[in-house]
mmCIF file of C-alpha atoms in Angstrom:
data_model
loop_
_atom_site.group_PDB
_atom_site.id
_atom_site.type_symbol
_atom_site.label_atom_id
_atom_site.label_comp_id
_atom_site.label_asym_id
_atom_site.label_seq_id
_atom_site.Cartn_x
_atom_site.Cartn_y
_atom_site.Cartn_z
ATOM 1 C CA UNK A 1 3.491 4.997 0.248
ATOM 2 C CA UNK A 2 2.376 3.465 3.564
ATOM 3 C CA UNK A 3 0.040 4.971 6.024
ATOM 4 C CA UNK A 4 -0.801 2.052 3.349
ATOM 5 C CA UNK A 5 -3.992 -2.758 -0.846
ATOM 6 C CA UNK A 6 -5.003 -3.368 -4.948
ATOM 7 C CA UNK A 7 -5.865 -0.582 -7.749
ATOM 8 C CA UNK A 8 -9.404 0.566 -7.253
ATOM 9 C CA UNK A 9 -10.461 -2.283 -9.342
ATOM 10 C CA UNK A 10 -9.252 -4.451 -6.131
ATOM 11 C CA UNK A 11 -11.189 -6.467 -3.523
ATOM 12 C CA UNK A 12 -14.599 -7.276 -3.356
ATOM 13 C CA UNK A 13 -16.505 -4.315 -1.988
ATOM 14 C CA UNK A 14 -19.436 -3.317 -1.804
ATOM 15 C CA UNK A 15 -20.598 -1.981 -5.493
ATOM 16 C CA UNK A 16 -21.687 1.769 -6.270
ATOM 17 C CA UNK A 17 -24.377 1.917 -8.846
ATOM 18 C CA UNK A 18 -24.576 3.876 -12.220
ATOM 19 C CA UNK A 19 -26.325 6.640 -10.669
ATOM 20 C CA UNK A 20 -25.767 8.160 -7.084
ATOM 21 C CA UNK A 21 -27.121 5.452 -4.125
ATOM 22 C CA UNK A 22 -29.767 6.429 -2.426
ATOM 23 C CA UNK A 23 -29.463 5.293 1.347
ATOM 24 C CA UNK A 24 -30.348 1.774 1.120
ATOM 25 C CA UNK A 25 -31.943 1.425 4.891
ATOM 26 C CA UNK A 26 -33.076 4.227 6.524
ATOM 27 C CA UNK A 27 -30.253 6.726 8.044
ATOM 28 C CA UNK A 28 -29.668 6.381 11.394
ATOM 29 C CA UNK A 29 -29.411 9.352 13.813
ATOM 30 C CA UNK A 30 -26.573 11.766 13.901
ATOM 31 C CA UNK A 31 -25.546 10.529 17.348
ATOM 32 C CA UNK A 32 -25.784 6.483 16.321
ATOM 33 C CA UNK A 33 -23.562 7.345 13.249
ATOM 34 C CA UNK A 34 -20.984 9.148 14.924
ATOM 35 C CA UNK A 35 -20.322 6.116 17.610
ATOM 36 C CA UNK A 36 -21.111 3.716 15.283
ATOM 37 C CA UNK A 37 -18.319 5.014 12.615
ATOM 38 C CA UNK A 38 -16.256 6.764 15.718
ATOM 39 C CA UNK A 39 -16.135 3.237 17.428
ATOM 40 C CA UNK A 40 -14.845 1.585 14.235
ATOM 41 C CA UNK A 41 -12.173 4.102 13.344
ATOM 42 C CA UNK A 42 -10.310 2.409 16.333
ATOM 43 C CA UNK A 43 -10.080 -1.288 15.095
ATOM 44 C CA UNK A 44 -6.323 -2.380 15.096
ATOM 45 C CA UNK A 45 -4.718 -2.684 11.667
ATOM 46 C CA UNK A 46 -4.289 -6.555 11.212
ATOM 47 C CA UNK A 47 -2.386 -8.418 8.609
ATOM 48 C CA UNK A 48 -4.372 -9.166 5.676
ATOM 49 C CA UNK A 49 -6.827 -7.172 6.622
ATOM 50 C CA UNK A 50 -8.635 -4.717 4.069
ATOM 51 C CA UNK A 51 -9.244 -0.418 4.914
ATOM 52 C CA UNK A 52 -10.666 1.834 2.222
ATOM 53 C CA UNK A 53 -9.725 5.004 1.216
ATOM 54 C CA UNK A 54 -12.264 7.864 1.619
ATOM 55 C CA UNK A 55 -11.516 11.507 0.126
ATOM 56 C CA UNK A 56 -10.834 13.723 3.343
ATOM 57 C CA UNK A 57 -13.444 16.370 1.806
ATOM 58 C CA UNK A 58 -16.273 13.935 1.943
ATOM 59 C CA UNK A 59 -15.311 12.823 5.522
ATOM 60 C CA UNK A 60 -15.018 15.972 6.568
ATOM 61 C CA UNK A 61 -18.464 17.169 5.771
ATOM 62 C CA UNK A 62 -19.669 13.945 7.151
ATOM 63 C CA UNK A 63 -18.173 14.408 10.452
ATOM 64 C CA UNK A 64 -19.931 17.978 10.519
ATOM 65 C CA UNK A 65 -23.334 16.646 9.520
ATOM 66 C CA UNK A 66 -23.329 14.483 12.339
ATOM 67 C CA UNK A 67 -21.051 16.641 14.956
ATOM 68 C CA UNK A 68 -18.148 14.135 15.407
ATOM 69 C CA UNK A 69 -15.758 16.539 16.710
ATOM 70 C CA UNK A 70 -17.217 19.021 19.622
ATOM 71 C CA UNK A 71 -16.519 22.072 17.479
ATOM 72 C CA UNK A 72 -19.294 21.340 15.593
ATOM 73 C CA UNK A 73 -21.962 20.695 17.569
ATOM 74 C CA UNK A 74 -23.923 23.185 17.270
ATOM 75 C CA UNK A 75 -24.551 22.096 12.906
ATOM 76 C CA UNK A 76 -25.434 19.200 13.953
ATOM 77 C CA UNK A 77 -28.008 17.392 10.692
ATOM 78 C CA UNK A 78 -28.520 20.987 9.339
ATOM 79 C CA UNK A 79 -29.180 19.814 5.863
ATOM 80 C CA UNK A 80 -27.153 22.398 4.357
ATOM 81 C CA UNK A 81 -24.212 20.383 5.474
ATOM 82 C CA UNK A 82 -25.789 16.973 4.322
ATOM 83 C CA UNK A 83 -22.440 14.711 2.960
ATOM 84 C CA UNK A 84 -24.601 12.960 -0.027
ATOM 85 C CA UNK A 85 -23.167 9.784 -1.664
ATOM 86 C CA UNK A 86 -19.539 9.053 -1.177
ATOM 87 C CA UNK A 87 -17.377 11.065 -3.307
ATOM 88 C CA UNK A 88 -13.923 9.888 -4.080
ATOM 89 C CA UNK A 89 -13.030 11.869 -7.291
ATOM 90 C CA UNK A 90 -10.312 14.216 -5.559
ATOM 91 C CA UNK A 91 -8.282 11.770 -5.276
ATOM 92 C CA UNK A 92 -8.464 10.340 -8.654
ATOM 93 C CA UNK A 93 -5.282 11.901 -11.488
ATOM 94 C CA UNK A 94 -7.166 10.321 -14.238
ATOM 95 C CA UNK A 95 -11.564 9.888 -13.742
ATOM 96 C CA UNK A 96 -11.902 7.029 -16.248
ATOM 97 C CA UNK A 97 -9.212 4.803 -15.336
ATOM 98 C CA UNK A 98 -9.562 5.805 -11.563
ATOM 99 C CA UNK A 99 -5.658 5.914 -11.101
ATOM 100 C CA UNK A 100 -5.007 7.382 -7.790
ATOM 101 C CA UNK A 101 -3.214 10.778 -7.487
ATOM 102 C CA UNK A 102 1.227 10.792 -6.683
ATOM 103 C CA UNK A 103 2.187 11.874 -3.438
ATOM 104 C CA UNK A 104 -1.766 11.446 -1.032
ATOM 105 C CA UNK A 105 -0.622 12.244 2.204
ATOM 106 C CA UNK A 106 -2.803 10.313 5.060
ATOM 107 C CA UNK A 107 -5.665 11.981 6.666
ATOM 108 C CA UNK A 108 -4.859 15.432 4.400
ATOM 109 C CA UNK A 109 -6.166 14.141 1.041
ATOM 110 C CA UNK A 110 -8.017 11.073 2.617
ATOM 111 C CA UNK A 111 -8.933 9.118 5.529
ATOM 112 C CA UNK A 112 -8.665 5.266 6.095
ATOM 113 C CA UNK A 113 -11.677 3.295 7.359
ATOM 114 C CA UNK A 114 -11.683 -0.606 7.886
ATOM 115 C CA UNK A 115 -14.640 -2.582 6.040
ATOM 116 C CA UNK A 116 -17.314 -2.532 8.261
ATOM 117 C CA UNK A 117 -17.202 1.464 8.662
ATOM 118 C CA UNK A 118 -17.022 1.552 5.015
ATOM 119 C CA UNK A 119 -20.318 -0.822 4.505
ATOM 120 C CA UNK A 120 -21.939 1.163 7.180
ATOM 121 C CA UNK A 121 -21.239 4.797 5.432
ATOM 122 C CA UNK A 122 -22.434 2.845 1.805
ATOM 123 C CA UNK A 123 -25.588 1.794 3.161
ATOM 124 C CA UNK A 124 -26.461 5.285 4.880
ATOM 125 C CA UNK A 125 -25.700 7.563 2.593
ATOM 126 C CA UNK A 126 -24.575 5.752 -1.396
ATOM 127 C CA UNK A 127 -21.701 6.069 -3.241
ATOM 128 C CA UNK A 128 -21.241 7.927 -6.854
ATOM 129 C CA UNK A 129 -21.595 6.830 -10.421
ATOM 130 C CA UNK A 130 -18.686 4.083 -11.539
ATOM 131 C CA UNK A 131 -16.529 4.794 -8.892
ATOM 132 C CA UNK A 132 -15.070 1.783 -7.583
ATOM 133 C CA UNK A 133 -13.912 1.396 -3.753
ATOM 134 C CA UNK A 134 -10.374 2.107 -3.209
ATOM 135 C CA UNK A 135 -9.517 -0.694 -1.345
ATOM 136 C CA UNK A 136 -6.214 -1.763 0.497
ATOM 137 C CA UNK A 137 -4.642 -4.581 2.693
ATOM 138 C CA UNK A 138 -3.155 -4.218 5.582
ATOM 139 C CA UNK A 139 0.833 -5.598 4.818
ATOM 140 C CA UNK A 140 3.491 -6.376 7.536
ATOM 141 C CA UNK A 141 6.558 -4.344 7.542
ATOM 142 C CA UNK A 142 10.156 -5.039 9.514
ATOM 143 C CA UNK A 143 12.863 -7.232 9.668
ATOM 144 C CA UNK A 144 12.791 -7.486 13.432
ATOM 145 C CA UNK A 145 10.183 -5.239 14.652
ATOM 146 C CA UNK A 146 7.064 -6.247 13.353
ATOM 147 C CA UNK A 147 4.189 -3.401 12.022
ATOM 148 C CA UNK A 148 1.356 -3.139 9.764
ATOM 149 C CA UNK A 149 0.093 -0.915 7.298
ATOM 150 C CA UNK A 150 -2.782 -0.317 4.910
ATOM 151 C CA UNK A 151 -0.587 -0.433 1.491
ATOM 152 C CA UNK A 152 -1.923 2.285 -0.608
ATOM 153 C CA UNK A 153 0.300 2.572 -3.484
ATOM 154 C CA UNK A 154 0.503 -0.993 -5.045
ATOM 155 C CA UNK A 155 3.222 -2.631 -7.467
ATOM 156 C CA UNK A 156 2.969 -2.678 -10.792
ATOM 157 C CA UNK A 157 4.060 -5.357 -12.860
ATOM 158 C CA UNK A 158 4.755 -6.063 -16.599
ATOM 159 C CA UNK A 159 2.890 -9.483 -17.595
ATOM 160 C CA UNK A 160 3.915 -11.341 -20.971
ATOM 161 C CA UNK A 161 4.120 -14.823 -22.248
ATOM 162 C CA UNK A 162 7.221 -16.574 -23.108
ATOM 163 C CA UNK A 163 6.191 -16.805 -27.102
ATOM 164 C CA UNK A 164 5.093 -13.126 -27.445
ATOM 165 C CA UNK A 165 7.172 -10.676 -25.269
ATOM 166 C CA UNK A 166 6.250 -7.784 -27.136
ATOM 167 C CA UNK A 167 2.241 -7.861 -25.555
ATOM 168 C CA UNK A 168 3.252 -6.555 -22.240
ATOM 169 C CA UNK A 169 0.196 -6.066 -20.020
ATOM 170 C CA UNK A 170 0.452 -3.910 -16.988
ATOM 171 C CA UNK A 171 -1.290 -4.678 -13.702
ATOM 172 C CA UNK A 172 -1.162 -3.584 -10.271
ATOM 173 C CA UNK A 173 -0.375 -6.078 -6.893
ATOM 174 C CA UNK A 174 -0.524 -5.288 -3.413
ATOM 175 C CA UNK A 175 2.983 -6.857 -1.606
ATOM 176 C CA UNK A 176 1.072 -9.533 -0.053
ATOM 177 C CA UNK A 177 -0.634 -10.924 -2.576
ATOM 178 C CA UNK A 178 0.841 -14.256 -3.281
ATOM 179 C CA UNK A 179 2.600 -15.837 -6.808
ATOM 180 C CA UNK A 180 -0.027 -17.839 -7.486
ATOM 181 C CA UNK A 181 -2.607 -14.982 -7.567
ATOM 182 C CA UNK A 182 -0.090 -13.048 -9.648
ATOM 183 C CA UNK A 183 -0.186 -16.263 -12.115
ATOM 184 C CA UNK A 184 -3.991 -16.981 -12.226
ATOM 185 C CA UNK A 185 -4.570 -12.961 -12.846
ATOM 186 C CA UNK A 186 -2.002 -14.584 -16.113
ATOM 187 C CA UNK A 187 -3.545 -16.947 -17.056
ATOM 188 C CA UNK A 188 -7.183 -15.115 -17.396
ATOM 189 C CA UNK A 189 -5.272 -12.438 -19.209
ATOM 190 C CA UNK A 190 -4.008 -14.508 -21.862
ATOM 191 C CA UNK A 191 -6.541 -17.136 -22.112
ATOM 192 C CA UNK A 192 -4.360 -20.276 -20.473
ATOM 193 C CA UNK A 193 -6.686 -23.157 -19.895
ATOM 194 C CA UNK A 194 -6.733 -23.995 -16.474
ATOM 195 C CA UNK A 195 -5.348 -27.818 -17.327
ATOM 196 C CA UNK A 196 -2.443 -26.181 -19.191
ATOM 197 C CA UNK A 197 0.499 -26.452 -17.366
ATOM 198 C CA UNK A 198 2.740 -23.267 -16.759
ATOM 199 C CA UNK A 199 6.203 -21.798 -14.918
ATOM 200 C CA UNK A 200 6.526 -17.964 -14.053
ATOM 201 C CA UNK A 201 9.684 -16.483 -14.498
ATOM 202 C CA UNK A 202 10.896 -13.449 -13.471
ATOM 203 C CA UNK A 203 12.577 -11.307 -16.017
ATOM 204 C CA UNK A 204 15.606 -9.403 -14.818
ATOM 205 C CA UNK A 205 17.565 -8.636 -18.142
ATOM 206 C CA UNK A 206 17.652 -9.672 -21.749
ATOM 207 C CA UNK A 207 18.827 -13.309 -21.088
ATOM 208 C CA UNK A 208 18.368 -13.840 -17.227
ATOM 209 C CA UNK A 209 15.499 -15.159 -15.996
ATOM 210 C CA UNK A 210 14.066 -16.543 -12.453
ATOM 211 C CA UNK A 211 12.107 -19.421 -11.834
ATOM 212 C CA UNK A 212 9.616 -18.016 -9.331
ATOM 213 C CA UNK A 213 8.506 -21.428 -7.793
ATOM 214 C CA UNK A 214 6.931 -20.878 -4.338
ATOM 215 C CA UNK A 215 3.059 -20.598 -5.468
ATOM 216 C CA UNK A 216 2.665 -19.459 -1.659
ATOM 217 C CA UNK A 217 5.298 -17.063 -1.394
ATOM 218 C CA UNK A 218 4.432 -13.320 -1.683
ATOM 219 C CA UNK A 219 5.363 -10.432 -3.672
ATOM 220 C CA UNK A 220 7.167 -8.743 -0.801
ATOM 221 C CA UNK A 221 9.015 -12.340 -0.298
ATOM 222 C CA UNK A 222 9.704 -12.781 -3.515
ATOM 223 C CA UNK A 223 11.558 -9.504 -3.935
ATOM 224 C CA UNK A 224 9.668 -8.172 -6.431
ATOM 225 C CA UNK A 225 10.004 -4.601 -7.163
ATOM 226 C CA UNK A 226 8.175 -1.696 -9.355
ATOM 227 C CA UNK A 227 8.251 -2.429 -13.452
ATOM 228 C CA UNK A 228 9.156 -5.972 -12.604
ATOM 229 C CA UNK A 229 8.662 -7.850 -15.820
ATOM 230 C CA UNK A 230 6.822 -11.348 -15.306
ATOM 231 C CA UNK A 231 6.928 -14.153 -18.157
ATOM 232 C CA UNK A 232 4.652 -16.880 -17.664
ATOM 233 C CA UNK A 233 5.722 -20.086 -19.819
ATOM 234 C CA UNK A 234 3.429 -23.315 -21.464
ATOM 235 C CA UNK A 235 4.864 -26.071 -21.625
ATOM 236 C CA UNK A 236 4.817 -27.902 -25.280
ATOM 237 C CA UNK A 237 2.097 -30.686 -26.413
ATOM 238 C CA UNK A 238 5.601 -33.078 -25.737
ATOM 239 C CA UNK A 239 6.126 -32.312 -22.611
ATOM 240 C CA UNK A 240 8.805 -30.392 -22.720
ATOM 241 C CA UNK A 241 9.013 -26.595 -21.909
ATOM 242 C CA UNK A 242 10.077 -23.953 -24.708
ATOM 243 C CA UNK A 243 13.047 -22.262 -22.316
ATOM 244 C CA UNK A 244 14.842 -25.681 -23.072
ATOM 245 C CA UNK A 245 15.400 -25.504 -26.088
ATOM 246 C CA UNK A 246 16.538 -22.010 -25.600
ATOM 247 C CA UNK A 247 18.871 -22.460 -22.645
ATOM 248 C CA UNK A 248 19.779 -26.241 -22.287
ATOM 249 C CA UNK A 249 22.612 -25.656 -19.673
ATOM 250 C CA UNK A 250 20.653 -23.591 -17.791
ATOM 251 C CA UNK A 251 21.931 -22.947 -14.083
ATOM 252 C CA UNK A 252 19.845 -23.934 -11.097
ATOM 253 C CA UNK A 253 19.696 -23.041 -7.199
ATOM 254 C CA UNK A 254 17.548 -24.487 -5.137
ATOM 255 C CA UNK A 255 15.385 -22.048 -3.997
ATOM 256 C CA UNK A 256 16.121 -19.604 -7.176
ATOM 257 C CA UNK A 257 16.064 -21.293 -10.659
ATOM 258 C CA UNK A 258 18.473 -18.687 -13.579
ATOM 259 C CA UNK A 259 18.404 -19.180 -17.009
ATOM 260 C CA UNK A 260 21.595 -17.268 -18.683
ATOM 261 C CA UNK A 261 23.461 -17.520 -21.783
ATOM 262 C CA UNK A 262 25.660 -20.021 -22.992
ATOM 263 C CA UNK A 263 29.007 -20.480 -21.339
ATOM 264 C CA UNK A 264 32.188 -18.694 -22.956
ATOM 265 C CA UNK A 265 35.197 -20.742 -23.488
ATOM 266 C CA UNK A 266 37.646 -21.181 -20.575
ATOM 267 C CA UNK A 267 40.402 -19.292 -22.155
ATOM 268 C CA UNK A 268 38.036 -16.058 -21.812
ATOM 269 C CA UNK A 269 37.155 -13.180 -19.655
ATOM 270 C CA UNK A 270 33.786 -13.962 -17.886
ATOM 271 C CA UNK A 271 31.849 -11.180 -16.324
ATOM 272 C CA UNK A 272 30.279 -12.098 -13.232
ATOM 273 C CA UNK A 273 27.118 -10.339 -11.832
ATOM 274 C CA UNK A 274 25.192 -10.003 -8.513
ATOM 275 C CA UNK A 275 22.105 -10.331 -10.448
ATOM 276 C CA UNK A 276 23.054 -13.506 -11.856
ATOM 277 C CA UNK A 277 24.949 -15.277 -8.797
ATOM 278 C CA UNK A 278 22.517 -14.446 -6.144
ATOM 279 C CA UNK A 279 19.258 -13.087 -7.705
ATOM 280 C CA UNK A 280 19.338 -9.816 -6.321
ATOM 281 C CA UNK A 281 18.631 -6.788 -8.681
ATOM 282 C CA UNK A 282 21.276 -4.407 -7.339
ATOM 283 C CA UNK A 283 22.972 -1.627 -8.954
ATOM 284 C CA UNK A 284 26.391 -2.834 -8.233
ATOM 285 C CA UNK A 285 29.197 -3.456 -10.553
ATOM 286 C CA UNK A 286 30.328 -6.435 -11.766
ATOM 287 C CA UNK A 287 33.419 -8.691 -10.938
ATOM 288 C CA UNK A 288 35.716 -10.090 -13.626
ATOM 289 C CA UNK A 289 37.498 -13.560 -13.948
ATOM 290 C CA UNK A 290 40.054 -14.211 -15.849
ATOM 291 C CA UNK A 291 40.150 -17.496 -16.046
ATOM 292 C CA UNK A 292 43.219 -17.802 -18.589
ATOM 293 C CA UNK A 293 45.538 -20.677 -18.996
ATOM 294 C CA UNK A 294 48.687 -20.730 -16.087
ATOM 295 C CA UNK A 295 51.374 -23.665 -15.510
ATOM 296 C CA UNK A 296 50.563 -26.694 -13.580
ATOM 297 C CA UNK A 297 52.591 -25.330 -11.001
ATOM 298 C CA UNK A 298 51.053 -22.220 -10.502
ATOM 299 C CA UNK A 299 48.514 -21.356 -7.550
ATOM 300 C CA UNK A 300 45.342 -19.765 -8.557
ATOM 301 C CA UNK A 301 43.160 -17.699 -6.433
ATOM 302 C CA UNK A 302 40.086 -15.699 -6.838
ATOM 303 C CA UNK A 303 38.838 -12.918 -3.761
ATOM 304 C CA UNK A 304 35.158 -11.948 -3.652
ATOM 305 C CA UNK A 305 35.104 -9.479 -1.284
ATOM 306 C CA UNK A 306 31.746 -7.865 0.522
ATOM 307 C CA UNK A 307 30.629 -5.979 2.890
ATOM 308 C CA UNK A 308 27.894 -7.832 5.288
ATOM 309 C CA UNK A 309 26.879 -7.665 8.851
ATOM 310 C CA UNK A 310 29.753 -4.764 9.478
ATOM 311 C CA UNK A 311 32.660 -7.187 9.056
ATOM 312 C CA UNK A 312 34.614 -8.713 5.805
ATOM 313 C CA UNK A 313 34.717 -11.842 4.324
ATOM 314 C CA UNK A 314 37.256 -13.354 2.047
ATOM 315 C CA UNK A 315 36.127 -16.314 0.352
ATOM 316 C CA UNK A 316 39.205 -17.579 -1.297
ATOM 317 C CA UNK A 317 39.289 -20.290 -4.015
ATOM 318 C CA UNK A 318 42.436 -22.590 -4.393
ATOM 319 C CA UNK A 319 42.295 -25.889 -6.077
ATOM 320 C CA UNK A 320 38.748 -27.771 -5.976
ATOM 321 C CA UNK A 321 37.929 -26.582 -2.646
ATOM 322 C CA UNK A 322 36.517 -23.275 -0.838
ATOM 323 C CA UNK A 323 37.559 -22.216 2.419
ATOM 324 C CA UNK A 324 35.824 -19.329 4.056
ATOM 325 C CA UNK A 325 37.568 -17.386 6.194
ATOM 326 C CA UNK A 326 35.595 -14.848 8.774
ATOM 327 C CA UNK A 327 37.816 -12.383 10.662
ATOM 328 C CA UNK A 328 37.252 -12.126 14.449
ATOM 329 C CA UNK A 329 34.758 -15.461 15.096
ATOM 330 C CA UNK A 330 35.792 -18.129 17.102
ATOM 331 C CA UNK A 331 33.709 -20.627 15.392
ATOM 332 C CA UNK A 332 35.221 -23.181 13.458
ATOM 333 C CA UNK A 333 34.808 -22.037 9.882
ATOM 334 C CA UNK A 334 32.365 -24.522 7.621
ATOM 335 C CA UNK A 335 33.778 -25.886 4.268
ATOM 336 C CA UNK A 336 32.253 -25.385 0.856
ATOM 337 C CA UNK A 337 33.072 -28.006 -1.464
ATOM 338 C CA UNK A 338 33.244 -26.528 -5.340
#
């Protein structure tokens, strides 16, 4: 959900103590806090940046305390409507593992407010016992019309090594954290020294894996998508690397490195699928080549045909050479040697 950065144990706010905080500097006046916080609330959501989630309740009963909006001016620092520390739990489904809640709607269940509101509102009035700050990042979203948003659900992803499967750790990403923070989070979590050199592979079925090579590149680039299973590999005292010797012929792309299964024998059925040819994890079925044994004579042709950009394209096969063909383009057709 977007309104929309890591679990609560994510970023590096400021800390609430074991106990509730006492204001750590002495509380400003009503009037100071509301421009103060009132000023803030406008800052412009940037990339990258980080907002934190407040539970609407608690903001609420600040903005009486201090008489944000006009309707209640006339409460203004009764102490009856004193906030306290800053509460979060209502928006926590689980209080120990601070797991947010399905379905918070923006502004109903909580409020966002960037970092130095959130510092300012810590220091004034505390924050509760263990509760971590729910913080977020501010993600792009849009293929051609760029916007941001503070990312408040995050990803979560399966973690494993490539010699024990079976000890699947889960952790949560935001979409723009980056492979390389994805595979140092790894490494601490399965005690890889640091001069140990490693791949990460993406997981997509029993025997298909994806080198995922771009230490830059970020989750939301990298396609990555919710129960994503991540395999991070050591390579051997030899110098070799263990998915070798498992997959010799492995395929290769250049910007997307597969690992399948053994090739069948030319006289059989192959199943082709998206997954495999182009990386993508989409529900679609299957096409099957028969690739059986015809006279020398004979002309053999394979159609892939898809749906993209609102037109067809036939990509026919014959011989040792590819010819695409695109209907209704008056450019002169590039050649794809097999």
């Amino acid at each position: 959900m977007m309104a929309e950065g890591g679990g609560p144990e994510s970023g590096n706010a400021t800390d609430c103590d074991s106990e509730p905080v006492a204001a750590q500097i002495p509380t400003p006046s009503t009037e100071y806090q509301k421009q103060t916080i009132g000023s803030l609330l406008k800052t412009t959501l940037r990339k990258g940046d980080e907002w934190y989630l407040i539970d609407s309740r608690w903001f609420k009963q600040w903005k009486k305390y201090v008489g944000f909006d006009s309707w209640d001016m006339y409460s203004v620092g009764e102490q009856s409507l004193y906030p306290g520390p800053v509460d979060n739990s209502g928006l926590f489904s689980d209080q120990e593992t601070q797991a947010l809640k399905d379905h918070l709607i923006d502004e109903l269940d909580y409020v966002l407010v960037p970092t130095e509101a959130w510092n300012q509102l810590v220091s004034w009035y505390g924050c509760l016992d263990d509760q971590k700050p729910i913080v977020r990042k501010v993600v792009e979203h849009g293929m051609f019309v760029k916007h941001c948003k503070v990312e408040v659900y995050l990803l979560e992803l399966n973690l494993c090594e490539n010699d024990n499967m079976d000890n699947v750790v889960t952790r949560h990403f935001s979409k723009a954290d980056t492979i390389d923070t994805i595979e140092k989070e790894m490494r601490t979590l399965f005690n890889i020294p640091s001069e140990k050199e490693t791949r990460l592979w993406n997981k997509y079925m029993s025997n298909t894996y994806e080198q995922l090579n771009k230490p830059d590149s970020t989750v939301q680039d990298a396609g990555l998508f919710q129960g994503q299973v991540l395999v991070i590999e050591r390579k051997n005292e030899d110098g070799t690397w263990p998915r070798q010797a498992l997959y010799p012929k492995s395929s290769t792309a250049s910007s997307r490195n597969f690992t399948t299964s053994p090739k069948l024998s030319s006289n059989s059925s192959v199943g082709v699928s998206p997954t495999v040819t182009n990386g993508d994890s989409s529900s679609s079925p299957g096409y099957m080549l028969n690739n059986s044994t015809s006279s020398s004579n004979s002309l053999r042709m394979v159609c892939f045909i898809s749906i993209e950009s609102s037109f067809d394209r036939m990509l026919c096969v014959h011989s040792n050479s590819f010819q695409m063909q695109t209907p209704h383009l008056e450019s002169t057709p590039d050649l794809l040697t097999a």
